[in-house]
Amino acid sequence: MPEPRSRQPSSCLASRCLPGEQILAWAPGVRKGLEPELSGTLICTNFRVTFHPCGWQQKQDTPLSSEYDFALVNIGRLEAVSGLSRVQLLRPGSLLKFIPEEIMIHGRDFRLLRVGFEAGGLEPQAFQVTMAIVQARAQSNPAQQYLGITLSKAGQGSGSRKPPVPLMETAEDWETERKKQAARGWRVSTVNERFDVATSLPRYFWVPNRILDSEVRRAFGHFHQGRGPRLSWHHPGGSDLLRCGGFYTASDPNKEDIRAVESMFQAGHSDVVLVDTMDELPSLADVQLAHLRLRALCLPDSSVAEDKWLSALEGTRWLDYIRACLRKASDISVLVTSRVRSVILQERGDRDLNGLLSSLVQLLSAPEARTLFGFQSLVQREWVAAGHPFLTRLGGTGASEEAPVFLLFLDCVWQLLQQFPADFEFSEFFLLALHDSVRVPDTLTFLRNTPWERGKQSGQLNSYTQVYTPGYSQPPAGNSLNLQLSVWDWDLRYSNAQILQFQNPGYDPEHCPDSWLTRPQPSFMIPGPPSSVWLFSRGALTPLNQLCPWRDSPSLLAVSSRWLPRPAISSESLADQEWGLPSHWGACPLPPGLLLPGYLGPQIRFWRRCYLRGRPEVQMGLSSPTISGLQDELSHLQELLRKWTPRISPEVHSKKRDPHTILNPTEIVGILKGRAEGDLG
């Protein structure tokens, strides 16, 4: 039953308000769309909208990590409903035209919160809480929300808190990682320590040993936004994966600068491959349009008929873009692992697709990147520290450059997890937690575009700058609270039970880094021909006369942004070319630890647990990674068996059984597999 009108929100909830958080309005209601429906209180604050079920006790203080919490910046669509046909879309600043019987909050993370209000003198409260949400969205300030949440979390600990994952903000972090990768030909450069080379680059990065910082400074000036070539990952067999921005062809470098750039590209190797990152991959506008179409398709009120739904899904192009990313990453993995060479990823801005491809290549080639710690370190290094513009790409600035490239990457990783379940230590629930974290203003990880902006906000640069962003409060002197919390501080955001679900129960310890080949691994890495320079574009290798476009002779790299058109071939063909065909390099076997995913037809699947969270009826019956979860779903699965009988595998279908008989795990897997294949078909 709804709470009496005179009753205020519980003191327990009020005590959990974050620093600076104020309750604006509340109303008793019933959460709908789930079985059973939950009675409770809908509360709007200046930070979030939360539903507090009656009698529900939060086990620990984890602001905005509950399924009942929606940060204001995460609300993508708000609708008020009255009767069967009266629906009003409420944008920030709108005026509600009627007293709602129900409101629907659509999260930008695909979640849905439906709350119904009962009559009986409570109509004014329903109107007030709905209008409070509308006004709070119009006045929301992610900066203040971040400060309040961070102060709340930092107060849970005493003294300094060591980051669970190296944040790559100190020279020590970079040196430790360099030694871990055994990149002996590289060193940590401090040339950008004060961000005077490029504010979008980290303060430290790896450059070849023989290149001086003065040469690095001059050479980087000839690349877009000052993002010159630097090491992303050193393969244990000897190859190096680099990344850089596009050439600034309007510059006029001298011979010494050109020589320095070429030395960075070569990195001590005789075989060099330049990869056109943008070739055959979607543009930022393509990614944004596909994601918008995907969200519209997954809304509960989507107008697409059930028999047309899969066609509409293909029409979004989202799965096509995943397919393209995995294909290109597979090709680059073959290039890195088949020969001892330098492979350079070149993208004009070096902040989007370079990070996506570099991360996927390491996941495909390095078992240590597939551990929970290794994957978090990878994201921190290749996305956060490398300057991916999270705030802009996720729509936090209102600019036109919105494009969820990072979410596209997470979907690619989920595809790998489905194809190689025993090779990854982390689970689908970890990917979901990371997916949802980009919409929560609780750390600077996703609230800023560059390391310089994060450093300025956290006060790291206070030794030589006193600039603070307007709207942020400077911590009082002598405050011992550590405000440098990251998204990886899961224990301050999730319960222990939730964190346990981050572990993949199907992970095979044989795939851990300790069981991989010892460093170095010269047995399968074969040096390339002397002084060979290649362009990899459209699935083919093309010889190049030179590395830089500033020479007097014509350069292939300066012809066009897409360089030269080449016939596309599959990654299997490239693998055969690199390992199987006779050549003066010689043939070598497929390196241990390398994963080559499939990307044809139904091999690319739809991430239902993520994108269809707004449809509880679809979520019911999805397989759970725990025994208790399976037990909870068994009864519902058995109720649906008759409806899904045509999609059950013949082996299971042929067995006659009592409908109340408990199925064994093997049969459950068969049923779920049959259902998944039916969905894709």
XYZ file of C-alpha atoms in Angstrom:
681
model
C 0.000 0.000 0.000
C 1.228 3.549 -0.657
C 2.655 5.461 2.246
C 0.453 8.121 3.870
C 0.700 11.509 2.255
C 1.874 13.165 5.413
C 4.845 10.875 5.745
C 8.160 12.246 4.563
C 10.979 10.219 2.959
C 12.663 7.966 5.466
C 15.484 9.288 7.560
C 17.519 6.356 6.310
C 17.311 7.700 2.759
C 17.927 11.272 3.850
C 21.053 10.159 5.660
C 22.361 8.731 2.399
C 22.136 12.056 0.600
C 25.466 13.052 -0.836
C 27.262 16.271 0.081
C 25.307 19.047 -1.608
C 22.384 16.761 -2.472
C 18.874 17.989 -1.667
C 15.531 16.202 -1.904
C 13.338 18.285 -4.212
C 10.149 16.232 -4.250
C 8.789 12.768 -3.568
C 5.663 10.721 -4.076
C 4.517 7.219 -3.150
C 4.172 4.909 -6.118
C 4.477 1.416 -7.520
C 7.306 0.259 -9.749
C 5.754 -1.447 -12.770
C 7.079 -3.722 -15.451
C 8.442 -6.282 -13.012
C 6.882 -9.256 -11.293
C 5.945 -8.695 -8.568
C 5.334 -4.963 -8.669
C 7.077 -3.046 -5.884
C 5.493 -0.396 -3.688
C 7.762 2.393 -2.550
C 8.642 6.058 -2.904
C 9.881 7.921 -5.984
C 12.288 10.656 -4.964
C 13.859 13.423 -7.029
C 16.988 15.227 -5.850
C 19.265 17.719 -7.550
C 21.590 14.790 -8.403
C 19.362 11.857 -9.277
C 15.977 10.165 -9.425
C 15.675 7.145 -7.177
C 12.959 4.664 -6.312
C 13.033 3.491 -2.706
C 11.040 0.243 -2.235
C 9.192 -0.201 1.028
C 11.326 -2.099 3.516
C 14.338 -2.103 1.192
C 17.652 -1.686 2.984
C 20.772 -0.908 0.982
C 23.574 -3.141 2.221
C 26.249 -0.514 1.758
C 26.522 3.104 0.737
C 26.888 2.829 -3.026
C 25.402 5.997 -4.550
C 24.103 5.649 -8.104
C 25.092 1.974 -8.411
C 21.644 0.633 -7.576
C 19.214 -0.426 -10.278
C 16.774 2.026 -8.665
C 19.053 5.071 -9.163
C 19.129 7.228 -12.291
C 21.620 10.066 -12.460
C 19.975 13.120 -14.005
C 22.529 13.139 -16.827
C 21.614 9.519 -17.582
C 17.951 10.294 -18.266
C 17.503 10.253 -22.004
C 13.712 10.449 -22.191
C 10.958 11.248 -19.701
C 7.297 10.503 -20.419
C 4.139 11.189 -18.419
C 1.116 8.947 -18.986
C -2.549 9.448 -18.154
C -5.159 6.911 -19.149
C -4.612 4.609 -22.080
C -3.680 7.094 -24.767
C -2.535 10.354 -23.211
C 1.278 10.535 -23.257
C 3.441 13.646 -22.955
C 7.142 13.724 -23.725
C 8.758 15.957 -21.122
C 11.929 17.734 -22.147
C 14.001 19.910 -19.779
C 11.943 23.047 -19.194
C 8.629 21.548 -20.340
C 5.349 22.185 -18.519
C 3.282 19.173 -17.521
C -0.259 19.486 -18.896
C -2.012 16.947 -16.683
C -1.657 14.970 -13.468
C 0.194 11.780 -14.433
C -0.954 8.322 -13.517
C 2.443 6.913 -14.484
C 5.854 8.178 -15.555
C 8.473 6.340 -17.615
C 12.156 7.205 -17.265
C 14.271 5.909 -20.131
C 17.971 5.770 -19.254
C 20.604 6.470 -21.862
C 22.076 3.146 -20.744
C 18.932 1.338 -22.045
C 17.382 0.917 -18.575
C 13.732 1.748 -17.929
C 12.006 2.849 -14.714
C 8.186 2.785 -14.724
C 6.434 4.167 -11.669
C 2.649 4.353 -11.309
C 0.839 6.719 -8.953
C -2.395 5.749 -7.221
C -5.355 8.068 -6.780
C -6.820 9.011 -3.437
C -5.615 12.517 -2.673
C -2.020 11.913 -3.793
C -2.344 13.535 -7.234
C -0.548 16.780 -6.258
C 2.507 14.819 -5.131
C 2.615 12.921 -8.427
C 2.494 16.223 -10.302
C 5.147 17.800 -8.078
C 7.679 14.992 -8.325
C 7.271 14.823 -12.112
C 7.805 18.566 -12.509
C 10.743 18.382 -10.105
C 12.424 15.855 -12.410
C 11.811 18.106 -15.416
C 13.292 21.151 -13.681
C 16.190 19.228 -12.138
C 17.204 17.933 -15.587
C 17.235 21.487 -16.922
C 19.418 22.688 -14.049
C 21.615 19.595 -13.580
C 25.315 20.275 -13.104
C 27.482 17.169 -13.556
C 30.408 19.044 -12.055
C 28.663 19.563 -8.722
C 27.335 16.013 -8.815
C 30.841 14.677 -9.277
C 32.184 16.687 -6.363
C 29.403 15.574 -4.029
C 29.638 11.914 -4.926
C 33.430 11.909 -4.739
C 33.483 13.573 -1.327
C 30.977 10.987 -0.124
C 33.095 8.109 -1.385
C 36.396 9.513 -0.240
C 34.948 9.924 3.220
C 34.397 6.173 3.417
C 38.129 5.589 3.625
C 40.818 7.065 5.800
C 43.932 8.682 4.445
C 45.277 8.003 0.994
C 43.705 5.286 -1.134
C 45.859 3.361 -3.605
C 44.181 3.048 -7.020
C 43.202 -0.565 -7.769
C 44.559 -0.080 -11.303
C 47.532 2.142 -12.266
C 46.060 5.392 -13.553
C 49.094 6.061 -15.784
C 49.448 9.546 -14.329
C 53.004 9.192 -13.045
C 56.307 8.317 -14.664
C 56.540 5.367 -12.273
C 53.305 3.898 -13.655
C 54.638 4.075 -17.201
C 58.030 2.656 -16.277
C 56.430 -0.253 -14.426
C 54.251 -1.080 -17.426
C 57.223 -0.768 -19.791
C 59.178 -3.301 -17.756
C 56.156 -5.576 -17.585
C 55.990 -5.590 -21.384
C 59.792 -6.047 -21.606
C 59.986 -3.144 -24.084
C 63.748 -2.745 -23.786
C 64.072 -0.539 -26.846
C 61.746 2.082 -25.384
C 61.873 4.662 -22.599
C 59.457 6.933 -20.752
C 59.500 10.458 -22.175
C 58.763 13.426 -19.893
C 58.582 15.985 -22.710
C 54.830 16.512 -22.132
C 55.021 16.628 -18.342
C 53.463 20.097 -18.294
C 51.138 19.382 -21.248
C 52.928 21.946 -23.403
C 53.341 19.529 -26.329
C 49.689 18.391 -26.442
C 46.965 18.712 -23.815
C 45.195 15.633 -25.195
C 48.248 13.415 -24.652
C 49.223 11.898 -21.296
C 52.007 13.534 -19.331
C 54.234 10.567 -20.070
C 54.480 8.097 -22.945
C 56.938 5.708 -24.569
C 59.413 6.693 -27.299
C 62.436 4.855 -28.757
C 65.553 4.919 -26.582
C 67.701 6.703 -29.119
C 65.269 9.586 -29.675
C 65.934 12.673 -27.535
C 63.076 14.618 -25.959
C 64.064 17.676 -27.967
C 63.606 15.632 -31.144
C 60.279 14.322 -29.853
C 59.020 17.864 -29.263
C 59.917 19.006 -32.789
C 58.674 15.843 -34.483
C 55.293 15.865 -32.712
C 54.666 19.377 -34.027
C 54.227 17.914 -37.519
C 51.228 15.771 -36.513
C 47.589 16.677 -36.011
C 47.033 18.103 -32.503
C 50.657 17.286 -31.687
C 49.907 13.564 -31.395
C 53.071 12.020 -32.808
C 54.044 8.331 -32.956
C 54.457 6.520 -29.647
C 54.302 2.943 -28.415
C 50.979 1.353 -27.495
C 52.112 -2.219 -26.915
C 55.247 -4.321 -27.265
C 54.592 -7.888 -28.395
C 56.702 -10.460 -26.500
C 57.946 -11.774 -29.849
C 59.532 -8.434 -30.730
C 56.947 -6.502 -32.755
C 55.789 -3.044 -31.697
C 52.308 -1.542 -32.082
C 52.361 2.256 -32.349
C 49.685 4.914 -32.763
C 49.750 8.488 -33.998
C 47.654 11.276 -35.492
C 47.539 12.320 -39.114
C 50.398 14.153 -40.778
C 50.195 17.925 -40.657
C 51.099 18.267 -44.314
C 51.086 22.084 -44.187
C 54.186 22.047 -41.974
C 57.682 22.343 -43.373
C 59.965 20.070 -41.350
C 63.700 20.122 -41.835
C 65.747 17.032 -42.589
C 66.470 16.389 -38.914
C 62.753 16.408 -38.037
C 61.939 14.031 -40.892
C 64.728 11.725 -39.793
C 63.374 11.756 -36.225
C 59.839 10.917 -37.407
C 61.118 8.046 -39.543
C 63.186 6.719 -36.642
C 60.105 6.739 -34.417
C 58.102 4.888 -37.041
C 60.790 2.274 -37.592
C 61.444 1.802 -33.856
C 64.537 -0.237 -34.662
C 62.729 -2.532 -37.132
C 63.489 -3.061 -40.788
C 59.885 -3.988 -41.580
C 57.353 -1.154 -41.110
C 53.595 -1.238 -41.789
C 51.412 1.873 -41.780
C 47.734 1.111 -41.139
C 45.015 3.458 -42.383
C 42.761 3.211 -39.311
C 39.819 5.010 -40.871
C 39.730 2.759 -43.920
C 36.640 0.495 -43.974
C 35.551 1.598 -40.505
C 32.530 3.797 -39.728
C 32.891 7.533 -39.278
C 31.925 9.199 -36.008
C 28.663 10.309 -37.598
C 27.967 6.732 -38.676
C 28.506 5.424 -35.144
C 26.231 8.056 -33.631
C 23.425 7.451 -36.136
C 23.606 3.680 -35.662
C 23.455 4.027 -31.876
C 20.464 6.382 -32.055
C 18.642 3.924 -34.297
C 19.519 1.084 -31.950
C 18.133 2.933 -28.924
C 14.932 3.800 -30.779
C 14.499 0.189 -31.821
C 14.985 -1.125 -28.278
C 12.438 1.193 -26.658
C 9.440 -0.641 -25.187
C 7.077 1.395 -27.365
C 8.962 0.750 -30.598
C 6.560 0.723 -33.539
C 8.486 -2.002 -35.372
C 6.458 -5.184 -35.797
C 7.869 -8.349 -34.263
C 8.327 -10.066 -37.619
C 10.258 -7.021 -38.909
C 12.391 -6.508 -35.811
C 15.501 -8.403 -36.938
C 15.451 -6.622 -40.285
C 15.209 -3.313 -38.470
C 18.151 -4.342 -36.285
C 20.259 -4.984 -39.371
C 19.104 -1.639 -40.712
C 20.688 0.190 -37.796
C 24.124 -0.930 -39.117
C 25.337 -1.364 -35.512
C 26.171 -5.036 -36.019
C 27.850 -4.212 -39.338
C 30.154 -1.763 -37.595
C 31.026 -4.336 -34.934
C 31.812 -6.778 -37.716
C 34.065 -4.240 -39.453
C 35.967 -3.449 -36.236
C 36.598 -7.112 -35.410
C 37.689 -7.843 -38.949
C 40.187 -4.994 -39.019
C 41.497 -5.830 -35.545
C 42.005 -9.438 -36.661
C 43.997 -8.282 -39.671
C 46.217 -6.054 -37.529
C 46.739 -8.863 -35.008
C 48.019 -11.030 -37.850
C 50.410 -8.266 -38.891
C 51.740 -7.829 -35.353
C 52.192 -11.515 -34.548
C 53.377 -12.922 -37.879
C 56.597 -10.895 -38.331
C 58.978 -8.877 -36.203
C 57.956 -5.436 -37.369
C 56.684 -2.006 -36.457
C 52.939 -1.555 -37.032
C 51.652 2.020 -36.845
C 47.957 2.870 -36.432
C 47.314 6.262 -38.004
C 44.077 8.182 -37.520
C 43.714 11.890 -38.082
C 42.720 12.679 -34.504
C 44.292 9.564 -32.890
C 41.651 9.621 -30.150
C 38.864 7.309 -31.304
C 39.374 4.403 -33.708
C 43.073 4.115 -32.867
C 42.151 3.384 -29.261
C 39.468 0.908 -30.318
C 41.741 -1.035 -32.672
C 44.783 -0.937 -30.396
C 42.711 -2.324 -27.519
C 41.137 -5.077 -29.624
C 44.506 -6.102 -31.038
C 45.908 -6.509 -27.538
C 42.858 -8.498 -26.438
C 43.296 -10.818 -29.422
C 47.062 -11.170 -29.039
C 47.858 -10.898 -25.318
C 46.293 -13.298 -22.768
C 47.202 -10.950 -19.917
C 44.876 -8.302 -21.400
C 41.971 -10.750 -20.972
C 42.288 -10.882 -17.188
C 40.154 -8.558 -15.094
C 43.143 -6.500 -13.969
C 44.731 -6.533 -17.416
C 41.593 -5.352 -19.171
C 41.068 -2.474 -16.732
C 44.704 -1.455 -17.187
C 44.261 -1.636 -20.948
C 41.233 0.673 -20.936
C 42.954 3.094 -18.581
C 46.039 3.274 -20.804
C 44.564 3.186 -24.324
C 41.400 5.204 -23.686
C 41.564 7.324 -20.539
C 45.245 8.245 -20.435
C 45.452 8.429 -24.243
C 42.897 11.241 -24.312
C 39.711 9.758 -25.725
C 37.158 12.619 -25.520
C 34.638 10.768 -23.361
C 32.644 13.841 -22.372
C 32.142 14.966 -25.966
C 31.581 11.525 -27.475
C 28.969 10.649 -24.837
C 27.026 13.867 -25.336
C 28.136 15.670 -22.201
C 29.019 18.926 -23.956
C 26.093 19.239 -26.335
C 28.514 19.427 -29.250
C 27.841 17.810 -32.607
C 30.759 15.385 -32.248
C 28.774 12.949 -30.105
C 29.561 9.333 -31.015
C 29.704 6.441 -28.501
C 32.904 4.861 -29.829
C 33.731 3.419 -26.418
C 30.350 1.682 -26.217
C 31.000 0.218 -29.671
C 34.278 -1.128 -28.291
C 32.519 -2.722 -25.303
C 30.125 -4.488 -27.655
C 33.118 -5.794 -29.636
C 34.588 -7.146 -26.402
C 31.271 -8.797 -25.557
C 31.368 -10.519 -28.959
C 34.814 -11.915 -28.127
C 33.533 -13.098 -24.756
C 30.775 -15.030 -26.513
C 33.139 -16.649 -28.994
C 35.957 -17.414 -26.535
C 34.261 -17.781 -23.116
C 37.132 -19.701 -21.525
C 39.753 -17.091 -22.472
C 38.398 -14.141 -20.487
C 38.547 -13.788 -16.716
C 35.841 -11.108 -16.598
C 32.147 -11.665 -17.231
C 29.299 -10.034 -19.090
C 28.193 -8.374 -15.846
C 31.532 -6.593 -15.617
C 31.064 -5.246 -19.151
C 27.559 -4.118 -18.196
C 28.877 -2.330 -15.105
C 31.498 -0.565 -17.216
C 28.897 0.243 -19.881
C 26.612 1.838 -17.275
C 29.439 3.691 -15.527
C 29.932 6.065 -18.445
C 26.575 7.662 -17.575
C 27.271 8.142 -13.863
C 28.981 11.398 -12.796
C 30.904 9.835 -9.928
C 34.494 9.892 -11.220
C 36.533 12.025 -13.597
C 37.227 8.969 -15.764
C 34.348 9.708 -18.133
C 33.635 13.341 -17.168
C 36.588 14.882 -19.001
C 38.048 14.789 -22.496
C 41.770 14.896 -21.761
C 44.294 13.994 -19.043
C 45.027 17.712 -18.705
C 41.389 18.441 -17.819
C 41.288 15.608 -15.291
C 44.519 16.768 -13.724
C 43.303 20.337 -13.472
C 40.097 19.250 -11.778
C 41.678 16.835 -9.322
C 44.287 19.407 -8.309
C 47.255 17.387 -9.515
C 48.635 20.381 -11.377
C 48.300 22.698 -8.401
C 52.087 22.960 -8.153
C 52.253 25.144 -11.254
C 48.673 26.219 -11.982
C 45.902 27.656 -9.840
C 43.200 27.454 -12.510
C 39.992 25.778 -11.360
C 36.946 25.233 -13.520
C 34.049 27.524 -12.519
C 31.442 25.664 -10.514
C 33.948 23.448 -8.755
C 34.969 23.959 -5.176
C 38.587 23.771 -4.166
C 39.082 21.252 -1.341
C 39.873 22.951 1.949
C 43.486 23.088 3.008
C 44.619 20.143 5.044
C 41.793 17.932 3.764
C 43.135 14.390 3.634
C 40.358 13.099 1.403
C 41.627 11.489 -1.793
C 39.557 12.878 -4.651
C 41.437 10.925 -7.328
C 38.937 8.097 -7.461
C 38.479 6.275 -10.738
C 35.848 4.070 -12.282
C 37.944 1.086 -11.133
C 37.121 1.755 -7.451
C 34.309 -0.768 -7.682
C 34.129 -1.444 -3.931
C 32.954 2.132 -3.364
C 30.215 1.752 -5.944
C 29.069 -1.862 -5.865
C 28.406 -4.429 -3.173
C 30.678 -7.417 -2.677
C 27.999 -9.687 -4.136
C 27.871 -7.561 -7.280
C 31.645 -7.525 -7.641
C 31.758 -11.320 -7.391
C 29.662 -11.448 -10.549
C 32.457 -9.664 -12.421
C 34.353 -12.977 -12.453
C 33.721 -15.313 -15.369
C 32.952 -18.787 -13.914
C 33.929 -20.380 -17.229
C 37.428 -18.879 -17.294
C 40.109 -21.511 -17.827
C 43.206 -20.837 -15.660
C 45.279 -22.481 -18.397
C 44.784 -19.262 -20.359
C 46.370 -17.075 -17.673
C 49.572 -15.163 -18.523
C 51.757 -17.506 -16.456
C 51.005 -20.348 -18.853
C 51.880 -18.316 -21.939
C 55.214 -18.551 -23.687
C 58.105 -16.962 -21.839
C 59.625 -13.743 -23.108
C 61.099 -13.454 -25.656
C 59.450 -15.728 -28.210
C 61.667 -15.763 -31.299
C 60.458 -19.186 -32.466
C 57.427 -17.891 -34.343
C 58.473 -14.278 -35.018
C 60.362 -13.979 -38.301
C 62.175 -10.754 -39.287
C 60.867 -8.996 -42.355
C 62.902 -8.179 -45.454
C 65.466 -5.395 -45.083
C 64.120 -1.821 -45.227
C 60.585 -2.776 -46.267
C 57.806 -0.198 -45.874
C 54.170 -1.151 -46.384
C 50.769 0.473 -46.407
C 47.949 -1.726 -45.078
C 44.638 -0.601 -46.512
C 41.469 -2.455 -47.470
C 42.866 -5.774 -46.354
C 45.998 -5.685 -48.508
C 49.672 -4.745 -48.106
C 51.059 -2.271 -50.630
C 54.759 -1.307 -50.886
C 55.592 2.306 -50.063
C 58.545 4.317 -51.282
C 58.795 6.403 -48.127
C 57.269 6.918 -44.688
C 56.703 10.673 -44.595
C 54.757 12.917 -47.004
C 57.208 15.827 -46.848
C 59.891 14.388 -49.141
C 60.442 15.898 -52.578
C 59.362 12.678 -54.285
C 55.598 11.897 -54.432
C 54.273 10.111 -51.356
C 51.415 7.660 -51.352
C 50.396 8.946 -47.934
C 49.728 12.416 -49.301
C 47.489 11.330 -52.170
C 44.226 11.314 -50.202
C 42.788 10.735 -46.753
C 41.852 7.225 -47.848
C 45.191 6.682 -49.595
C 44.894 4.111 -52.382
C 41.918 1.815 -53.027
C 42.766 -1.867 -52.794
C 40.627 -4.994 -53.169
C 39.312 -6.221 -49.849
C 40.281 -9.677 -48.647
C 39.297 -11.592 -45.546
C 41.456 -11.883 -42.453
C 41.689 -15.613 -43.143
C 43.309 -14.777 -46.484
C 45.719 -12.416 -44.790
C 46.561 -15.075 -42.208
C 47.230 -17.586 -44.980
C 49.391 -15.031 -46.752
C 51.382 -14.244 -43.629
C 51.818 -17.781 -42.279
C 50.928 -20.356 -44.892
C 52.171 -19.200 -48.289
C 55.798 -19.836 -49.307
C 57.938 -16.697 -49.315
C 61.477 -15.579 -48.614
C 60.338 -14.972 -45.011
C 59.476 -18.616 -44.521
C 56.323 -20.106 -42.997
C 55.523 -20.245 -39.291
C 52.650 -21.662 -37.216
C 49.813 -19.681 -35.675
C 51.245 -18.090 -32.507
C 49.945 -19.464 -29.183
C 47.562 -17.135 -27.394
C 46.278 -15.479 -30.571
C 42.503 -15.340 -31.047
C 41.021 -14.866 -34.508
C 37.264 -14.230 -34.099
C 34.568 -14.982 -36.593
C 32.574 -12.075 -37.946
C 30.342 -13.557 -40.640
C 26.557 -13.707 -40.439
C 25.239 -15.048 -37.118
C 28.738 -15.064 -35.578
C 28.019 -11.437 -34.624
C 25.264 -11.508 -32.036
C 22.915 -8.992 -30.438
C 23.715 -7.997 -26.855
C 20.231 -8.591 -25.475
C 21.079 -8.303 -21.790
C 22.364 -4.779 -22.390
C 20.108 -3.302 -25.042
C 16.783 -4.860 -24.070
C 16.860 -3.963 -20.390
C 13.862 -1.733 -20.953
C 11.833 -4.842 -21.823
C 11.644 -7.028 -18.702
C 9.553 -9.631 -20.504
C 12.472 -10.210 -22.880
C 15.036 -10.320 -20.096
C 13.208 -13.075 -18.242
C 14.764 -16.435 -18.958
C 18.193 -15.176 -20.031
C 20.902 -17.456 -18.708
C 22.545 -16.479 -15.455
C 26.243 -16.992 -14.614
C 25.539 -18.330 -11.103
C 23.862 -21.486 -9.780
C 21.448 -19.441 -7.675
C 20.560 -17.368 -10.710
C 19.858 -20.490 -12.726
C 17.615 -21.810 -9.973
C 15.683 -18.546 -9.941
C 15.084 -18.782 -13.673
C 14.294 -22.493 -13.900
C 10.613 -22.135 -13.108
C 10.167 -19.396 -15.677
C 12.095 -21.359 -18.314
C 9.952 -24.413 -17.814
C 6.810 -22.335 -18.202
C 8.115 -21.127 -21.554
C 9.198 -24.536 -22.869
C 5.978 -25.151 -24.744
C 6.204 -21.787 -26.504
C 9.839 -22.355 -27.490
C 9.515 -26.044 -28.405
C 10.186 -25.490 -32.153
C 13.456 -23.782 -31.264
C 14.748 -26.466 -28.882
C 17.531 -28.645 -30.211
C 16.351 -32.033 -31.550
C 18.253 -33.912 -28.850
C 16.348 -32.172 -26.062
C 13.038 -32.077 -27.919
C 13.031 -35.836 -28.528
C 13.056 -36.608 -24.813
C 9.665 -37.131 -23.170
C 9.505 -35.745 -19.675
C 7.198 -34.482 -17.017
C 6.959 -30.670 -17.289
C 7.704 -30.418 -13.563
C 10.955 -32.388 -13.860
C 14.066 -30.355 -13.139
C 16.348 -30.057 -16.177
C 20.063 -30.688 -15.829
C 22.574 -27.933 -16.732
C 23.490 -29.530 -20.088
C 19.870 -29.523 -21.198
C 19.453 -25.927 -20.035
C 22.426 -24.865 -22.151
C 20.909 -26.690 -25.120
C 17.600 -24.890 -24.675
C 19.230 -21.487 -24.343
C 21.453 -22.154 -27.345
C 18.455 -23.123 -29.417
C 16.617 -19.994 -28.349
C 19.570 -17.780 -29.192
C 19.924 -19.349 -32.640
C 16.211 -18.857 -33.187
C 16.471 -15.195 -32.226
C 19.299 -14.637 -34.685
C 17.590 -16.562 -37.431
